Tab-separated table of C-alpha atoms and ligand atoms in Angstrom:
chain	number	residue	atom	x	y	z
A	279	MET	CA	1.539	6.025	-20.192
A	280	LEU	CA	1.792	2.617	-18.373
A	281	PRO	CA	4.169	-0.158	-18.664
A	282	ALA	CA	2.926	-2.767	-21.325
A	283	VAL	CA	2.907	-5.978	-18.743
A	284	HIS	CA	0.493	-3.425	-16.651
A	285	ARG	CA	-1.842	-2.630	-20.160
A	286	ALA	CA	-2.062	-6.066	-20.404
A	287	TRP	CA	-2.912	-6.469	-16.719
A	288	GLN	CA	-5.564	-4.231	-17.112
A	289	ALA	CA	-7.010	-5.506	-20.269
A	290	LEU	CA	-7.664	-9.131	-18.778
A	291	PRO	CA	-10.945	-10.446	-18.325
A	292	ALA	CA	-12.350	-9.503	-14.947
A	293	ARG	CA	-15.483	-10.007	-12.770
A	294	CYS	CA	-17.570	-7.228	-12.051
A	295	PRO	CA	-17.793	-6.917	-8.051
A	296	ALA	CA	-21.487	-5.094	-8.676
A	297	CYS	CA	-23.336	-7.180	-11.210
A	298	GLY	CA	-21.209	-9.783	-11.663
A	299	LEU	CA	-20.463	-10.133	-15.260
A	300	TRP	CA	-17.229	-10.510	-17.136
A	301	THR	CA	-15.696	-7.666	-18.084
A	302	ARG	CA	-12.990	-6.254	-20.129
A	303	GLY	CA	-10.180	-4.778	-17.466
A	304	HIS	CA	-12.006	-3.298	-14.564
A	305	ARG	CA	-14.557	-1.362	-16.168
A	306	CYS	CA	-18.106	-2.410	-16.306
A	307	THR	CA	-20.138	-0.385	-18.887
A	308	LEU	CA	-23.195	-1.830	-17.791
A	309	CYS	CA	-22.903	-0.866	-14.166
A	310	LEU	CA	-21.576	3.167	-14.702
A	311	ALA	CA	-24.611	3.008	-17.446
A	312	ARG	CA	-27.207	2.189	-15.117
A	313	PHE	CA	-25.653	3.304	-11.826
A	314	ALA	CA	-23.900	6.576	-13.072
A	315	ALA	CA	-26.216	7.948	-15.705
A	316	PRO	CA	-24.913	11.098	-16.500
A	317	GLN	CA	-26.691	13.806	-13.975
A	318	PRO	CA	-25.234	17.907	-13.338
A	319	ARG	CA	-23.843	18.050	-10.407
A	320	CYS	CA	-22.871	21.462	-9.008
A	321	LEU	CA	-19.269	22.509	-8.990
A	322	GLY	CA	-19.227	23.813	-5.625
A	323	CYS	CA	-20.646	20.941	-3.746
A	324	GLY	CA	-20.795	18.032	-5.949
A	325	MET	CA	-24.480	17.543	-4.991
A	326	PRO	CA	-27.129	16.231	-8.049
A	327	ARG	CA	-28.283	20.228	-9.195
A	328	HIS	CA	-27.226	22.384	-11.275
A	329	VAL	CA	-23.904	23.343	-12.453
A	330	TRP	CA	-23.526	26.033	-9.774
A	331	CYS	CA	-26.669	25.408	-7.057
A	332	ASN	CA	-28.104	28.238	-5.253
A	333	ALA	CA	-26.412	27.972	-1.497
A	334	CYS	CA	-22.779	27.464	-3.792
A	335	HIS	CA	-23.818	30.478	-5.945
A	336	ASP	CA	-24.384	32.689	-3.256
A	337	CYS	CA	-20.929	31.335	-1.117
A	338	PRO	CA	-18.405	31.485	-3.976
A	339	PRO	CA	-16.159	28.478	-3.432
A	340	ALA	CA	-12.866	30.799	-4.187
A	341	SER	CA	-13.506	31.679	-0.372
A	342	ALA	CA	-12.803	28.670	1.685
A	343	ARG	CA	-13.994	25.559	-0.473
A	344	ALA	CA	-12.582	23.834	-3.745
A	345	THR	CA	-11.850	25.045	-6.949
A	346	GLN	CA	-14.363	22.852	-8.251
A	347	VAL	CA	-15.782	19.313	-6.976
A	348	VAL	CA	-16.057	16.679	-9.412
A	349	VAL	CA	-18.768	13.430	-7.994
A	350	GLY	CA	-18.310	10.009	-9.673
A	351	ALA	CA	-21.733	8.616	-8.146
A	352	ASP	CA	-24.214	9.134	-5.113
A	353	TYR	CA	-23.500	6.851	-2.381
A	354	GLY	CA	-25.812	4.172	-3.096
A	355	LEU	CA	-25.989	1.087	-5.167
A	356	PRO	CA	-23.487	-0.541	-5.489
A	357	TRP	CA	-21.090	1.879	-5.214
A	358	ASP	CA	-21.827	2.225	-1.648
A	359	GLY	CA	-21.323	-1.798	-0.900
A	360	LEU	CA	-18.026	-1.691	-2.599
A	361	VAL	CA	-16.735	1.513	-1.068
A	362	SER	CA	-17.492	-0.139	2.440
A	363	ARG	CA	-15.208	-3.330	1.141
A	364	LEU	CA	-12.437	-1.421	-0.097
A	365	LYS	CA	-12.408	0.407	3.110
A	366	PHE	CA	-13.143	-1.852	5.430
A	367	GLN	CA	-12.673	-5.682	4.188
A	368	GLN	CA	-9.452	-5.572	2.893
A	369	GLN	CA	-10.093	-5.199	-0.522
A	370	PRO	CA	-7.371	-2.439	-1.794
A	371	GLU	CA	-8.633	-4.155	-5.310
A	372	LEU	CA	-11.839	-2.616	-5.465
A	373	ALA	CA	-10.347	0.697	-6.258
A	374	ALA	CA	-9.884	-0.604	-9.939
A	375	TRP	CA	-13.618	-0.677	-10.260
A	376	LEU	CA	-13.731	2.604	-8.450
A	377	ALA	CA	-11.638	4.877	-10.065
A	378	PRO	CA	-13.168	4.531	-13.821
A	379	LEU	CA	-16.474	5.884	-11.651
A	380	LEU	CA	-14.214	9.254	-11.196
A	381	ALA	CA	-13.220	9.352	-14.600
A	382	GLN	CA	-16.056	8.652	-16.155
A	383	ALA	CA	-17.196	12.011	-14.394
A	384	LEU	CA	-14.275	13.894	-15.196
A	385	ASP	CA	-14.802	13.343	-18.724
A	386	ARG	CA	-18.096	14.543	-18.880
A	387	LEU	CA	-17.522	17.797	-16.916
A	388	PRO	CA	-19.965	20.426	-18.749
A	389	VAL	CA	-17.000	22.682	-18.506
A	390	ALA	CA	-13.276	22.749	-18.876
A	391	ARG	CA	-11.448	20.840	-15.824
A	392	ALA	CA	-9.656	22.912	-13.611
A	393	PRO	CA	-5.858	22.612	-13.869
A	394	VAL	CA	-3.991	19.777	-11.990
A	395	ASP	CA	-0.437	19.290	-11.193
A	396	TRP	CA	-0.694	16.854	-8.310
A	397	VAL	CA	-3.321	14.368	-7.587
A	398	VAL	CA	-3.188	13.992	-3.630
A	399	PRO	CA	-4.954	11.577	-1.986
A	400	VAL	CA	-6.809	12.350	1.616
A	401	PRO	CA	-4.199	11.327	3.737
A	402	LEU	CA	-4.895	8.169	6.840
A	403	ALA	CA	-3.405	9.206	10.181
A	404	PRO	CA	-0.476	7.076	10.786
A	405	ARG	CA	-2.221	4.388	13.348
A	406	ARG	CA	-5.003	3.921	10.890
A	407	LEU	CA	-3.026	3.322	8.470
A	408	GLN	CA	-0.600	0.624	9.863
A	409	VAL	CA	-4.480	-0.994	11.188
A	410	ARG	CA	-5.676	-1.226	7.172
A	411	GLY	CA	-2.429	-1.620	5.882
A	412	TYR	CA	-3.088	0.725	2.470
A	413	ASN	CA	-5.045	4.195	2.307
A	414	GLN	CA	-8.192	3.547	-0.006
A	415	ALA	CA	-8.068	7.015	-1.532
A	416	TRP	CA	-4.627	6.560	-2.593
A	417	GLU	CA	-5.804	3.157	-4.310
A	418	VAL	CA	-8.104	5.082	-6.314
A	419	ALA	CA	-5.790	8.078	-6.838
A	420	ARG	CA	-3.071	6.262	-8.414
A	421	ARG	CA	-5.039	4.514	-10.527
A	422	LEU	CA	-6.544	7.566	-11.786
A	423	ALA	CA	-4.193	9.803	-12.382
A	424	GLY	CA	-2.252	7.479	-14.807
A	425	PRO	CA	-4.406	7.653	-17.253
A	426	LEU	CA	-5.201	11.102	-17.376
A	427	GLY	CA	-1.604	11.622	-18.096
A	428	LEU	CA	-0.944	13.281	-14.214
A	429	THR	CA	0.952	12.246	-11.344
A	430	ALA	CA	-0.447	11.145	-8.303
A	431	ARG	CA	1.759	12.160	-4.885
A	432	PRO	CA	0.878	10.437	-1.310
A	433	ASP	CA	3.936	11.786	0.018
A	434	LEU	CA	3.112	15.540	-0.256
A	435	LEU	CA	0.219	15.830	2.653
A	436	LEU	CA	0.297	14.264	6.149
A	437	ARG	CA	-2.308	13.595	8.586
A	438	TRP	CA	-1.415	13.616	12.296
A	439	ARG	CA	-4.460	13.187	13.485
A	440	ASP	CA	-7.032	10.054	13.436
A	441	THR	CA	-10.205	12.299	12.733
A	442	ASP	CA	-12.521	9.485	12.078
A	443	ALA	CA	-13.587	9.586	15.736
A	444	GLN	CA	-15.357	12.370	14.893
A	445	THR	CA	-18.782	10.020	14.134
A	446	GLY	CA	-18.741	9.410	17.300
A	447	GLN	CA	-18.565	13.179	18.584
A	448	ASP	CA	-21.732	15.613	18.990
A	449	GLY	CA	-22.127	18.236	16.728
A	450	ARG	CA	-20.438	20.245	13.986
A	451	GLN	CA	-18.333	22.647	15.992
A	452	ALA	CA	-16.629	19.646	17.826
A	453	ARG	CA	-15.622	17.715	14.576
A	454	LEU	CA	-14.662	21.076	13.192
A	455	ALA	CA	-12.238	21.547	15.881
A	456	ASN	CA	-11.278	17.712	15.988
A	457	LEU	CA	-10.083	18.618	12.218
A	458	GLN	CA	-8.799	21.788	12.563
A	459	GLY	CA	-4.462	21.332	12.720
A	460	ALA	CA	-4.990	17.538	11.551
A	461	PHE	CA	-3.113	18.013	8.374
A	462	MET	CA	-0.196	19.686	7.612
A	463	PRO	CA	2.201	19.307	4.639
A	464	ALA	CA	5.177	16.872	4.494
A	465	PRO	CA	8.456	18.529	5.516
A	466	GLY	CA	10.506	19.675	2.757
A	467	CYS	CA	7.463	19.508	0.093
A	468	ARG	CA	6.650	23.427	0.248
A	469	ASP	CA	8.632	23.948	-2.672
A	470	LEU	CA	6.649	21.257	-4.572
A	471	LEU	CA	3.047	22.539	-3.540
A	472	ALA	CA	3.249	26.909	-3.770
A	473	GLY	CA	1.699	27.940	-6.220
A	474	ARG	CA	1.018	24.794	-7.364
A	475	GLN	CA	-2.971	22.910	-8.605
A	476	VAL	CA	-4.201	20.200	-6.541
A	477	ALA	CA	-6.723	17.474	-7.228
A	478	LEU	CA	-7.587	16.142	-3.403
A	479	VAL	CA	-8.885	12.645	-3.815
A	480	ASP	CA	-11.102	10.867	-1.264
A	481	ASP	CA	-13.714	7.622	-1.443
A	482	VAL	CA	-16.493	9.657	-0.077
A	483	LEU	CA	-17.624	13.165	0.680
A	484	THR	CA	-20.234	13.608	3.385
A	485	THR	CA	-20.121	17.393	4.762
A	486	GLY	CA	-16.936	18.344	3.242
A	487	ALA	CA	-15.911	18.936	6.685
A	488	THR	CA	-12.322	16.418	6.218
A	489	LEU	CA	-11.714	17.394	2.429
A	490	ARG	CA	-11.680	21.183	4.182
A	491	ALA	CA	-9.450	20.879	6.359
A	492	ALA	CA	-7.112	18.639	4.025
A	493	SER	CA	-7.728	21.918	1.352
A	494	GLN	CA	-6.887	24.616	4.484
A	495	ALA	CA	-3.562	22.940	5.180
A	496	LEU	CA	-2.699	22.688	1.007
A	497	ARG	CA	-3.280	26.358	0.888
A	498	GLU	CA	-1.754	27.201	3.955
A	499	ALA	CA	1.650	25.382	2.039
A	500	GLY	CA	1.049	27.970	-1.276
A	501	VAL	CA	-1.218	26.061	-2.993
A	502	ALA	CA	-2.941	28.118	-5.515
A	503	GLY	CA	-5.822	25.961	-6.125
A	504	VAL	CA	-7.393	22.677	-5.069
A	505	CYS	CA	-10.039	20.222	-6.448
A	506	TRP	CA	-11.990	17.571	-5.069
A	507	TRP	CA	-12.029	14.299	-6.748
A	508	VAL	CA	-14.328	12.199	-4.894
A	509	VAL	CA	-15.723	8.644	-5.424
A	510	THR	CA	-19.282	9.008	-4.268
A	511	ARG	CA	-21.339	12.029	-2.380
A	512	THR	CA	-23.891	10.874	0.104
A	513	PRO	CA	-27.128	12.635	-0.861
B	95	LIG	ZN1	-20.822	-4.201	-13.403
B	96	LIG	ZN1	-23.848	23.661	-4.512
């Protein structure tokens, strides 16, 4: 339960950064209805298809992927602009508008939500965190976990290599090699991870390589299952 002062702040009128309308709190029902209408998504890859797309059906996610993939919306108007401003224009407060997008998708899952013990943001490498000043995934994760009655933990998983440089690399193999060993469980946290269920939170899902590398590190630390909760997915 949020402290009273925080609940009061959330209920204050605020202006939607996408459409400009005044709303109660940071949830624009107009934008959510117009730009995040319910649509079936594959629970293995998050693409807007059936509950399990053919590719995921043939390759069960239990092997290397997520237990359940939940996506707020396609990476398109107006969410792409909000995510970009959240990340690159020093506007961490926009996470308050993006967390409800993911919350809505979790609310509308056609199946039971997989159990979750910890909500964990995909971490940034220390240097990038220092430059940006905040981790956008944590800004979303912490706003999402509270209303769901879950605990967000930014301290369980570390990233010690900056892999965003992967955009400059050619080829899938090079990207994957760069991600190998980029994540590790935080020292002294293995007891908190062993046998637990984790929801990894990120802002954008594209190839899934980053989330897979983070999931692999969690599984190697003994985590029983990893869900991916992602604000947007590139179509
Ligand atoms: Zn709006
Ligand atoms: Zn799929």
